[in-house]
Amino acid sequence: MNVNGEQLPMPYVVTRSCCADASCVLACPVNCIHPAPGEPGFGQTEMLYVDPRTCVDCGACTTACPVDALKPHTKLTEGELPFLELNRAYYDTSPHADRTPMALVPPQRRAETDGLRVAVVGAGPAGLFAADELLRHPGVSVTVYDRLPTPYGLARAGVAPDHQDTKQVTELFRAIEGQPGFSYRLNTRIGHDLHHADLVRDHHAVVYAVGAATDRRLGIEGEDLPGSASATDFVAWYNGHPDHDGAAHPLDAERAVVVGNGNVALDVARILTADPDALARTDISDRALAALRASRVREVVVLGRRGPAEAAFTLPELIALAALDGVDVLVEGWPEDVPADATPKTAVLAELVARTLVPGRRRIVLRFLTGPARIEGDDRVTGLTVVRTELRRADDGTVRAVPTDETETIETSLVLRAVGYRAEPVPDLPFDAETGTVPHERGRVEPGVYVTGWIKRGPTGFIGTNKSCAQETVTALLDDLEAGRLTAPAGPPVTTARPDAVDLDGWRAIDAAERAEGRAQGRPRVKLLDREDLLAAARRPASV
């Protein structure tokens, strides 16, 4: 293989944001995948990278990867070819000269934990990674609580249905569930069915991994009109979240507008412009699929206040967007002083600018230097008035988008805000309203009470970020255990105050029912959308 004039061996290539569980790193016999555990950036970078100069093309990484993120370079599609250079370029700035296999992986801590009983509140990736870190120690029992009848949080209800490869991270979670000492108490609301004091009384420690359940608002006139909604709610709707089963979003106009340009905004834009027949092969909600089949939306405008170099979406998501079949991607609002090769993102965006549009195709418009000013309409959304912005750099180097006097109104019946998640206060825990987090020190709120995930660090990072976040929190918990700062439970744990709580067998029965219906329709699964249907499935044997 030839890269920039240099002849290299045939490498494997990371082709998307990954789970960062380090399975591929551990499997690699020549330590050519970085950043590895213990190295700067592990769990924080958008993805891991294979060094093409040292990859020996053995394929051990691809068999270890739980989300199929690795491919041999000979199997890359045309749309995935940019990942080849992306992997190589990482090593220009991060050469990783030490090639001793796994030389930088810290040794696994082994604490005296026999009889340690921990409650984890939240069954999403953050909670399950915390359970996994705890269950690595012998004699630990972990009960994971969640208000929903199903686990996996945003891995089930947040990852877009056209990203089925990313959803394969749930196979990791299934392995965690199978460990000795693991149990579920799903469909149980902490603060209602059980309280913080109950958990503290019945466990040595409680770890809160409740995430960020609400969204940030725009704070503009008309935001509460029908047709104005959060992308958070829209994503939950098309992913079959039981709390959003009855939602209705107007898809009766040819244009929709998404405010914000992070990964969630790109997800929404892709789903709104996707071929319904392709979506029908995924685990999308049947009700959302029916609505999308009847949709009149032909164009989705994605607004960003700042310029292309400051866009919030990740490079892997942008590359995937550029590779879409049957959808044109346009770029508008390019600042005159930003060169095409300013960043890897601008290089991809510049390639999109140069493309020839195909008449009749659906389109996604990435519009920069544009902010929302007012949502128009009397009894429903009819348009969005936007304002042109300009970038100004402060003395400290930060870039701000400043509104100008130039405005226009974009006709639309659907405005979705995708400007970030926000956590809600946790009953009986301190809360910092400005950051939307529980104050802590390395995950420790106080001895015996801990946080991990978005409630700890804010809504940042990727699925894999929760692993390193959980490791830090569990380290603090074990430090407290070894220092004698944890209080022994008063007695056996309260099973639940709710008679229809769902345990591990109940979840496996739900999972089996959804997968069985999926097999019948040629899909990964067909989600049960109604809470009562979920609970009825939980009461049936998993073999049904």
Coordinates of C-alpha atoms in Angstrom, one line a residue:
M1 CA 0.0 0.0 0.0
N2 CA 1.2 3.5 -0.8
V3 CA 0.4 6.4 1.5
N4 CA 1.8 9.9 0.6
G5 CA 4.5 8.2 -1.5
E6 CA 5.5 5.8 1.2
Q7 CA 5.2 2.1 0.7
L8 CA 3.5 0.6 3.8
P9 CA 2.2 -2.9 4.7
M10 CA -1.5 -3.7 4.4
P11 CA -3.1 -2.3 7.6
Y12 CA -6.4 -2.6 9.3
V13 CA -8.2 0.7 9.7
V14 CA -10.5 2.0 12.4
T15 CA -13.5 3.4 10.5
R16 CA -15.7 5.1 13.1
S17 CA -16.0 6.4 16.6
C18 CA -15.7 3.2 18.7
C19 CA -16.5 1.9 22.2
A20 CA -12.9 2.3 23.4
D21 CA -13.2 -0.8 25.6
A22 CA -9.6 -1.7 24.5
S23 CA -10.4 -5.2 23.2
C24 CA -8.6 -4.4 20.0
V25 CA -5.6 -3.0 21.9
L26 CA -5.3 -6.1 24.0
A27 CA -5.6 -8.3 20.9
C28 CA -3.0 -6.6 18.9
P29 CA 0.3 -8.5 19.0
V30 CA 2.5 -5.5 18.0
N31 CA 0.9 -2.7 20.0
C32 CA -0.1 -0.7 16.9
I33 CA -3.5 0.7 18.1
H34 CA -3.5 3.9 20.1
P35 CA -4.2 5.6 22.4
A36 CA -4.1 2.6 24.7
P37 CA -5.2 2.4 28.3
G38 CA -2.9 4.4 30.4
E39 CA -1.9 6.7 27.6
P40 CA -3.1 10.4 27.3
G41 CA -6.3 10.6 25.3
F42 CA -7.6 7.1 25.9
G43 CA -11.4 7.3 26.3
Q44 CA -11.3 11.0 25.2
T45 CA -10.3 10.9 21.6
E46 CA -13.1 10.5 18.9
M47 CA -11.7 7.1 18.0
L48 CA -8.7 4.8 18.2
Y49 CA -6.1 4.7 15.4
V50 CA -4.1 1.9 13.7
D51 CA -0.5 2.7 12.8
P52 CA -0.1 1.5 9.2
R53 CA 3.7 1.4 9.6
T54 CA 3.6 -1.3 12.3
C55 CA 0.3 -3.2 11.5
V56 CA 1.1 -6.7 10.4
D57 CA -2.3 -7.4 8.9
C58 CA -3.0 -10.3 11.3
G59 CA -6.7 -9.4 11.8
A60 CA -6.7 -10.1 15.5
C61 CA -8.1 -6.6 16.2
T62 CA -11.2 -7.1 14.0
T63 CA -12.1 -10.3 15.6
A64 CA -11.8 -8.7 19.0
C65 CA -13.8 -5.5 18.2
P66 CA -17.3 -5.7 19.5
V67 CA -18.7 -3.0 17.2
D68 CA -17.0 -3.9 13.8
A69 CA -15.1 -0.7 13.7
L70 CA -12.0 -2.2 12.1
K71 CA -11.6 -3.3 8.5
P72 CA -8.7 -4.3 6.3
H73 CA -7.9 -1.4 4.0
T74 CA -8.7 -3.6 1.0
K75 CA -12.3 -3.8 2.2
L76 CA -12.9 -0.1 2.7
T77 CA -15.8 1.4 0.7
E78 CA -15.2 4.6 -1.3
G79 CA -16.8 6.6 1.5
E80 CA -14.6 5.0 4.1
L81 CA -11.3 5.7 2.3
P82 CA -10.7 9.0 4.3
F83 CA -10.3 6.9 7.4
L84 CA -7.1 5.4 5.9
E85 CA -5.4 8.8 6.0
L86 CA -7.0 9.7 9.3
N87 CA -5.5 6.7 11.0
R88 CA -2.1 7.4 9.5
A89 CA -2.1 11.1 10.3
Y90 CA -2.7 10.5 14.0
Y91 CA 0.8 9.2 14.3
D92 CA 2.4 12.3 12.8
T93 CA 1.6 14.1 16.1
S94 CA 1.5 11.0 18.3
P95 CA 4.2 8.7 17.2
H96 CA 4.1 6.2 20.1
A97 CA 7.7 5.0 19.7
D98 CA 7.4 2.3 22.5
R99 CA 6.3 -0.9 20.8
T100 CA 6.5 -3.3 23.7
P101 CA 3.1 -5.0 23.5
M102 CA 0.8 -3.3 26.0
A103 CA 3.7 -1.7 27.8
L104 CA 1.6 1.2 29.0
V105 CA -1.4 -0.7 30.3
P106 CA -1.5 -0.4 34.1
P107 CA -1.8 -3.5 36.1
Q108 CA -5.3 -4.5 37.2
R109 CA -6.0 -3.6 40.8
R110 CA -7.1 -6.4 43.1
A111 CA -8.9 -5.1 46.2
E112 CA -10.2 -7.1 49.2
T113 CA -13.8 -6.7 48.3
D114 CA -15.5 -10.0 49.4
G115 CA -19.0 -9.1 50.4
L116 CA -19.0 -5.6 49.0
R117 CA -22.5 -4.7 48.0
V118 CA -23.0 -1.7 45.6
A119 CA -26.1 -0.1 44.0
V120 CA -25.7 1.5 40.6
V121 CA -28.5 3.9 39.6
G122 CA -28.8 4.0 35.8
A123 CA -28.5 1.1 33.4
G124 CA -26.9 3.0 30.5
P125 CA -23.3 2.7 29.4
A126 CA -21.9 4.7 32.3
G127 CA -23.7 2.5 34.9
L128 CA -22.9 -0.8 33.2
F129 CA -19.2 0.1 32.8
A130 CA -19.2 1.0 36.5
A131 CA -20.7 -2.4 37.3
D132 CA -18.1 -4.1 35.1
E133 CA -15.2 -2.4 36.9
L134 CA -16.7 -3.5 40.3
L135 CA -17.3 -7.1 39.3
R136 CA -13.7 -7.5 38.3
H137 CA -13.1 -8.0 42.0
P138 CA -14.1 -11.2 43.7
G139 CA -17.1 -11.3 46.0
V140 CA -18.7 -8.1 44.8
S141 CA -22.4 -7.9 44.1
V142 CA -23.9 -5.1 42.1
T143 CA -27.6 -4.3 41.6
V144 CA -28.3 -1.9 38.7
Y145 CA -31.5 0.2 39.0
D146 CA -33.3 2.1 36.2
R147 CA -36.7 3.7 35.9
L148 CA -37.2 2.1 32.5
P149 CA -38.1 -1.6 32.0
T150 CA -35.1 -1.9 29.6
P151 CA -31.4 -1.1 30.1
Y152 CA -28.6 0.4 28.0
G153 CA -29.8 4.0 28.1
L154 CA -28.7 6.0 25.0
A155 CA -27.1 2.9 23.5
R156 CA -30.7 1.6 23.0
A157 CA -32.6 4.9 22.7
G158 CA -30.0 7.4 21.5
V159 CA -27.8 5.7 18.8
A160 CA -29.4 6.3 15.4
P161 CA -31.0 3.2 13.9
D162 CA -28.9 3.4 10.8
H163 CA -25.8 2.9 13.0
Q164 CA -26.4 -0.7 13.9
D165 CA -22.7 -1.4 14.1
T166 CA -22.4 1.1 17.0
K167 CA -25.3 -0.6 18.7
Q168 CA -23.3 -3.8 18.8
V169 CA -21.7 -2.4 21.9
T170 CA -24.8 -3.8 23.7
E171 CA -23.1 -7.2 23.3
L172 CA -20.5 -6.0 25.7
F173 CA -23.3 -5.1 28.1
R174 CA -24.8 -8.6 27.7
A175 CA -21.5 -10.0 28.8
I176 CA -21.4 -7.7 31.9
E177 CA -24.9 -8.9 32.8
G178 CA -23.7 -12.5 32.7
Q179 CA -21.1 -12.0 35.4
P180 CA -21.6 -13.5 38.9
G181 CA -22.9 -10.9 41.3
F182 CA -24.8 -8.9 38.7
S183 CA -28.6 -8.2 39.1
Y184 CA -31.2 -5.7 37.8
R185 CA -34.0 -3.8 39.4
L186 CA -35.5 -2.1 36.3
N187 CA -38.8 -0.3 36.1
T188 CA -37.9 1.2 39.5
R189 CA -37.8 4.9 40.1
I190 CA -35.3 6.1 42.7
G191 CA -36.9 8.9 44.6
H192 CA -40.4 7.3 44.2
D193 CA -40.4 3.5 44.5
L194 CA -37.1 3.6 46.5
H195 CA -35.2 6.5 48.0
H196 CA -31.6 7.4 48.3
A197 CA -31.7 6.6 52.0
D198 CA -33.0 3.1 51.2
L199 CA -30.0 2.5 48.9
V200 CA -27.5 3.9 51.4
R201 CA -28.9 1.7 54.2
D202 CA -28.8 -1.5 52.2
H203 CA -25.5 -1.2 50.4
H204 CA -21.9 -0.3 51.1
A205 CA -21.9 2.2 48.3
V206 CA -24.2 3.8 45.8
V207 CA -23.0 5.0 42.3
Y208 CA -25.3 7.3 40.4
A209 CA -25.0 7.1 36.6
V210 CA -28.3 8.8 35.7
G211 CA -27.0 10.8 32.7
A212 CA -28.5 14.0 31.4
A213 CA -32.2 13.4 30.7
T214 CA -33.3 16.8 29.5
D215 CA -32.1 19.2 26.8
R216 CA -30.9 22.8 26.6
R217 CA -33.3 25.4 25.3
L218 CA -32.8 28.1 22.8
G219 CA -34.4 30.8 24.8
I220 CA -36.1 32.5 21.8
E221 CA -39.7 33.5 21.1
G222 CA -41.9 30.8 19.7
E223 CA -39.9 27.9 21.1
D224 CA -43.0 26.3 22.7
L225 CA -45.1 26.3 19.5
P226 CA -46.2 22.9 18.1
G227 CA -43.6 21.9 15.6
S228 CA -40.8 23.1 17.8
A229 CA -39.2 20.3 19.8
S230 CA -35.9 19.0 21.1
A231 CA -33.8 16.7 19.0
T232 CA -33.5 14.7 22.2
D233 CA -37.2 13.9 22.1
F234 CA -37.2 13.3 18.4
V235 CA -34.3 10.8 18.7
A236 CA -36.2 9.0 21.6
W237 CA -39.3 8.9 19.4
Y238 CA -37.7 7.2 16.4
N239 CA -35.8 4.9 18.7
G240 CA -38.9 3.6 20.4
H241 CA -38.5 5.1 23.9
P242 CA -41.6 4.2 25.9
D243 CA -41.9 7.8 27.3
H244 CA -42.2 9.1 23.7
D245 CA -44.4 6.4 22.2
G246 CA -47.3 8.8 21.6
A247 CA -45.3 11.7 20.2
A248 CA -46.2 13.3 16.9
H249 CA -43.8 15.5 14.8
P250 CA -45.1 17.4 11.8
L251 CA -43.4 16.1 8.7
D252 CA -45.8 17.8 6.3
A253 CA -43.5 20.4 4.9
E254 CA -40.6 20.0 2.5
R255 CA -38.1 21.5 4.8
A256 CA -37.0 20.8 8.4
V257 CA -34.5 22.8 10.4
V258 CA -32.1 21.5 13.1
V259 CA -30.4 24.1 15.3
G260 CA -27.0 22.9 16.4
N261 CA -24.3 21.0 14.5
G262 CA -23.2 18.2 16.8
N263 CA -23.5 14.5 16.2
V264 CA -27.1 14.4 17.3
A265 CA -28.0 17.1 14.7
L266 CA -26.4 14.9 12.0
D267 CA -28.2 11.8 13.2
V268 CA -31.6 13.6 12.9
A269 CA -30.7 15.0 9.5
R270 CA -29.8 11.6 8.2
I271 CA -32.9 9.9 9.5
L272 CA -35.2 12.6 8.1
T273 CA -33.7 12.2 4.6
A274 CA -33.1 8.4 4.7
D275 CA -34.8 5.9 2.4
P276 CA -37.6 4.4 4.5
D277 CA -37.0 1.0 2.9
A278 CA -33.4 1.1 4.3
L279 CA -34.7 2.2 7.7
A280 CA -37.2 -0.7 7.6
R281 CA -34.2 -3.1 8.0
T282 CA -33.1 -1.5 11.3
D283 CA -34.6 -1.5 14.8
I284 CA -36.3 1.9 14.3
S285 CA -39.7 2.3 16.0
D286 CA -42.5 1.0 13.7
R287 CA -44.6 4.1 14.4
A288 CA -41.7 6.4 13.5
L289 CA -41.1 4.4 10.4
A290 CA -44.8 4.8 9.3
A291 CA -44.5 8.6 9.9
L292 CA -41.3 8.8 7.9
R293 CA -42.8 6.8 5.0
A294 CA -45.5 9.5 4.8
S295 CA -43.1 12.4 5.3
R296 CA -42.9 15.3 2.8
V297 CA -39.5 16.4 4.0
R298 CA -37.0 16.8 1.2
E299 CA -34.4 19.2 2.8
V300 CA -32.9 19.4 6.3
V301 CA -31.0 22.6 7.1
V302 CA -28.5 22.2 10.0
L303 CA -27.6 25.5 11.6
G304 CA -24.3 26.3 13.3
R305 CA -23.6 29.7 14.9
R306 CA -19.8 29.3 14.3
G307 CA -17.8 28.4 11.3
P308 CA -16.9 25.0 9.7
A309 CA -13.6 24.8 11.7
E310 CA -15.5 25.0 14.9
A311 CA -18.3 22.5 14.1
A312 CA -19.2 20.3 17.0
F313 CA -19.8 17.1 15.1
T314 CA -16.9 14.6 15.1
L315 CA -14.8 13.8 12.0
P316 CA -16.0 10.2 11.8
E317 CA -19.6 11.3 11.7
L318 CA -18.9 13.9 9.0
I319 CA -17.1 11.3 6.9
A320 CA -20.1 9.0 7.2
L321 CA -22.4 11.9 6.2
A322 CA -20.3 12.6 3.1
A323 CA -20.6 8.9 2.1
L324 CA -24.4 8.8 2.1
D325 CA -26.0 7.4 -1.0
G326 CA -28.9 9.2 -2.6
V327 CA -28.6 12.3 -0.5
D328 CA -26.8 15.5 -1.4
V329 CA -24.9 17.3 1.3
L330 CA -24.4 21.1 0.8
V331 CA -22.2 23.5 2.7
E332 CA -23.2 27.1 3.1
G333 CA -21.8 30.1 5.1
W334 CA -18.0 29.4 4.6
P335 CA -15.9 32.3 6.1
E336 CA -13.6 33.8 3.5
D337 CA -10.6 33.6 5.8
V338 CA -10.8 29.9 6.5
P339 CA -8.7 27.8 4.1
A340 CA -10.0 24.4 3.0
D341 CA -7.2 22.6 4.6
A342 CA -7.4 24.4 8.0
T343 CA -8.5 21.2 9.8
P344 CA -9.3 17.7 8.8
K345 CA -13.0 18.7 9.1
T346 CA -12.7 21.6 6.8
A347 CA -11.0 19.4 4.2
V348 CA -14.0 17.0 4.1
L349 CA -16.4 20.0 4.0
A350 CA -14.4 21.5 1.2
E351 CA -14.8 18.3 -0.8
L352 CA -18.5 18.5 -0.2
V353 CA -18.6 22.1 -1.5
A354 CA -17.0 21.0 -4.8
R355 CA -19.5 18.2 -5.5
T356 CA -22.1 18.5 -8.2
L357 CA -25.7 18.3 -7.0
V358 CA -28.0 15.7 -8.4
P359 CA -31.5 17.1 -9.3
G360 CA -34.4 15.5 -7.4
R361 CA -32.3 14.1 -4.5
R362 CA -33.1 14.8 -0.8
R363 CA -30.6 17.2 0.6
I364 CA -28.9 18.1 3.9
V365 CA -27.6 21.7 4.1
L366 CA -24.8 22.4 6.6
R367 CA -25.2 26.1 7.1
F368 CA -22.6 27.9 9.2
L369 CA -22.4 31.4 10.7
T370 CA -26.2 31.3 11.3
G371 CA -28.1 31.4 14.5
P372 CA -31.8 31.2 15.5
A373 CA -33.5 34.4 16.4
R374 CA -37.3 33.7 16.5
I375 CA -39.6 30.8 15.7
E376 CA -42.6 32.1 13.6
G377 CA -46.2 31.0 13.7
D378 CA -49.5 31.6 15.5
D379 CA -50.8 28.1 16.5
R380 CA -47.9 26.1 15.0
V381 CA -44.5 26.6 13.5
T382 CA -44.4 28.2 10.0
G383 CA -40.8 29.4 9.9
L384 CA -37.6 30.2 11.7
T385 CA -36.1 33.6 11.5
V386 CA -32.3 33.4 11.6
V387 CA -29.5 35.9 12.0
R388 CA -26.1 35.9 10.3
T389 CA -23.2 35.8 12.6
E390 CA -19.5 36.7 12.3
L391 CA -16.6 35.2 14.2
R392 CA -14.4 37.3 16.5
R393 CA -11.4 35.9 18.3
A394 CA -10.7 37.1 21.9
D395 CA -7.4 37.8 23.4
D396 CA -7.3 34.4 25.0
G397 CA -7.7 32.7 21.5
T398 CA -11.3 31.7 22.0
V399 CA -13.7 32.2 19.0
R400 CA -17.1 33.8 19.6
A401 CA -20.0 34.0 17.1
V402 CA -21.4 37.6 17.2
P403 CA -24.8 38.4 15.7
T404 CA -25.0 40.9 12.8
D405 CA -28.0 42.8 11.5
E406 CA -28.6 40.5 8.6
T407 CA -31.7 38.2 9.1
E408 CA -33.9 36.0 7.0
T409 CA -36.8 33.7 7.6
I410 CA -36.6 30.0 6.6
E411 CA -40.0 28.4 5.9
T412 CA -40.5 25.2 7.8
S413 CA -43.0 23.4 10.0
L414 CA -40.4 21.6 12.1
V415 CA -37.6 23.1 14.2
L416 CA -35.6 20.7 16.3
R417 CA -33.1 22.1 18.8
A418 CA -29.9 20.0 19.2
V419 CA -27.8 22.3 21.4
G420 CA -26.9 19.9 24.1
Y421 CA -28.2 17.7 26.9
R422 CA -28.7 18.7 30.5
A423 CA -28.9 16.8 33.7
E424 CA -31.6 17.2 36.3
P425 CA -30.9 17.4 40.1
V426 CA -30.6 14.0 41.8
P427 CA -32.8 13.8 45.0
D428 CA -30.8 14.1 48.2
L429 CA -27.5 14.9 46.3
P430 CA -25.9 18.3 45.9
F431 CA -26.2 19.8 42.4
D432 CA -24.4 22.5 40.5
A433 CA -27.0 24.2 38.3
E434 CA -24.5 26.0 36.2
T435 CA -22.6 22.9 35.0
G436 CA -25.6 20.5 35.4
T437 CA -23.5 18.1 37.4
V438 CA -23.2 16.7 41.0
P439 CA -20.1 18.2 42.7
H440 CA -17.5 15.5 43.3
E441 CA -13.8 14.7 43.7
R442 CA -12.8 12.0 41.2
G443 CA -16.3 10.7 41.3
R444 CA -16.7 10.7 45.1
V445 CA -19.6 12.9 46.4
E446 CA -18.9 11.6 49.9
P447 CA -17.6 8.2 51.2
G448 CA -20.3 5.7 50.1
V449 CA -21.9 8.0 47.4
Y450 CA -20.4 8.3 43.9
V451 CA -21.2 9.6 40.4
T452 CA -20.1 8.5 37.0
G453 CA -21.0 9.4 33.4
W454 CA -22.7 12.7 32.4
I455 CA -24.0 13.4 35.9
K456 CA -20.4 13.5 36.9
R457 CA -18.6 15.2 33.9
G458 CA -21.4 16.9 31.9
P459 CA -22.7 15.7 28.5
T460 CA -19.4 15.2 26.8
G461 CA -17.5 12.3 25.3
F462 CA -18.5 9.1 23.6
I463 CA -19.7 5.7 24.7
G464 CA -16.2 4.6 25.4
T465 CA -15.5 7.7 27.5
N466 CA -17.7 6.2 30.2
K467 CA -15.3 3.4 30.7
S468 CA -12.4 5.5 31.8
C469 CA -14.8 7.7 33.7
A470 CA -16.1 4.6 35.6
Q471 CA -12.6 3.4 36.3
E472 CA -11.8 6.7 38.1
T473 CA -15.0 6.5 40.1
V474 CA -14.5 2.9 41.1
T475 CA -10.9 3.6 42.1
A476 CA -12.3 6.3 44.5
L477 CA -14.8 3.8 45.9
L478 CA -12.2 1.1 46.5
D479 CA -9.9 3.7 48.1
D480 CA -12.7 4.4 50.6
L481 CA -13.3 0.7 51.1
E482 CA -9.6 0.1 51.9
A483 CA -9.5 3.1 54.2
G484 CA -12.5 1.9 56.2
R485 CA -14.7 4.8 55.2
L486 CA -17.7 2.7 53.9
T487 CA -20.5 1.8 56.2
A488 CA -21.7 -1.8 56.2
P489 CA -25.3 -2.4 55.1
A490 CA -27.9 -2.5 57.9
G491 CA -29.4 -5.8 56.5
P492 CA -30.3 -7.6 53.3
P493 CA -31.3 -5.2 50.5
V494 CA -34.9 -4.2 49.9
T495 CA -35.9 -6.1 46.8
T496 CA -38.1 -3.3 45.6
A497 CA -41.2 -1.3 46.6
R498 CA -42.6 -1.9 43.1
P499 CA -44.2 -5.3 42.4
D500 CA -43.6 -5.1 38.6
A501 CA -39.9 -4.4 38.8
V502 CA -38.0 -6.1 36.0
D503 CA -35.0 -8.3 36.9
L504 CA -32.4 -9.8 34.7
D505 CA -34.6 -12.7 33.6
G506 CA -37.3 -10.2 32.8
W507 CA -35.0 -8.1 30.6
R508 CA -33.8 -11.3 28.9
A509 CA -37.4 -12.2 28.1
I510 CA -38.1 -8.7 26.6
D511 CA -34.9 -9.0 24.6
A512 CA -35.8 -12.5 23.3
A513 CA -39.3 -11.3 22.3
E514 CA -37.9 -8.3 20.4
R515 CA -35.2 -10.3 18.7
A516 CA -37.6 -13.1 17.7
E517 CA -40.0 -10.6 16.0
G518 CA -37.0 -9.1 14.4
R519 CA -35.9 -12.4 12.9
A520 CA -39.4 -12.9 11.5
Q521 CA -39.1 -9.5 9.7
G522 CA -35.5 -9.7 8.7
R523 CA -34.5 -7.0 11.2
P524 CA -32.1 -6.9 14.3
R525 CA -35.1 -6.5 16.6
V526 CA -38.6 -5.0 16.6
K527 CA -38.9 -2.9 19.7
L528 CA -41.9 -3.0 22.0
L529 CA -43.0 0.5 22.3
D530 CA -45.5 0.5 25.1
R531 CA -44.5 0.1 28.7
E532 CA -47.3 -2.3 29.4
D533 CA -46.2 -4.4 26.5
L534 CA -42.7 -4.4 27.8
L535 CA -43.8 -5.5 31.2
A536 CA -46.0 -8.3 29.7
A537 CA -43.1 -9.6 27.8
A538 CA -40.9 -9.5 30.9
R539 CA -43.3 -11.9 32.6
R540 CA -43.0 -14.5 29.8
P541 CA -40.2 -17.1 29.7
A542 CA -37.2 -15.8 27.7
S543 CA -37.5 -18.8 25.3
V544 CA -40.8 -17.6 24.0

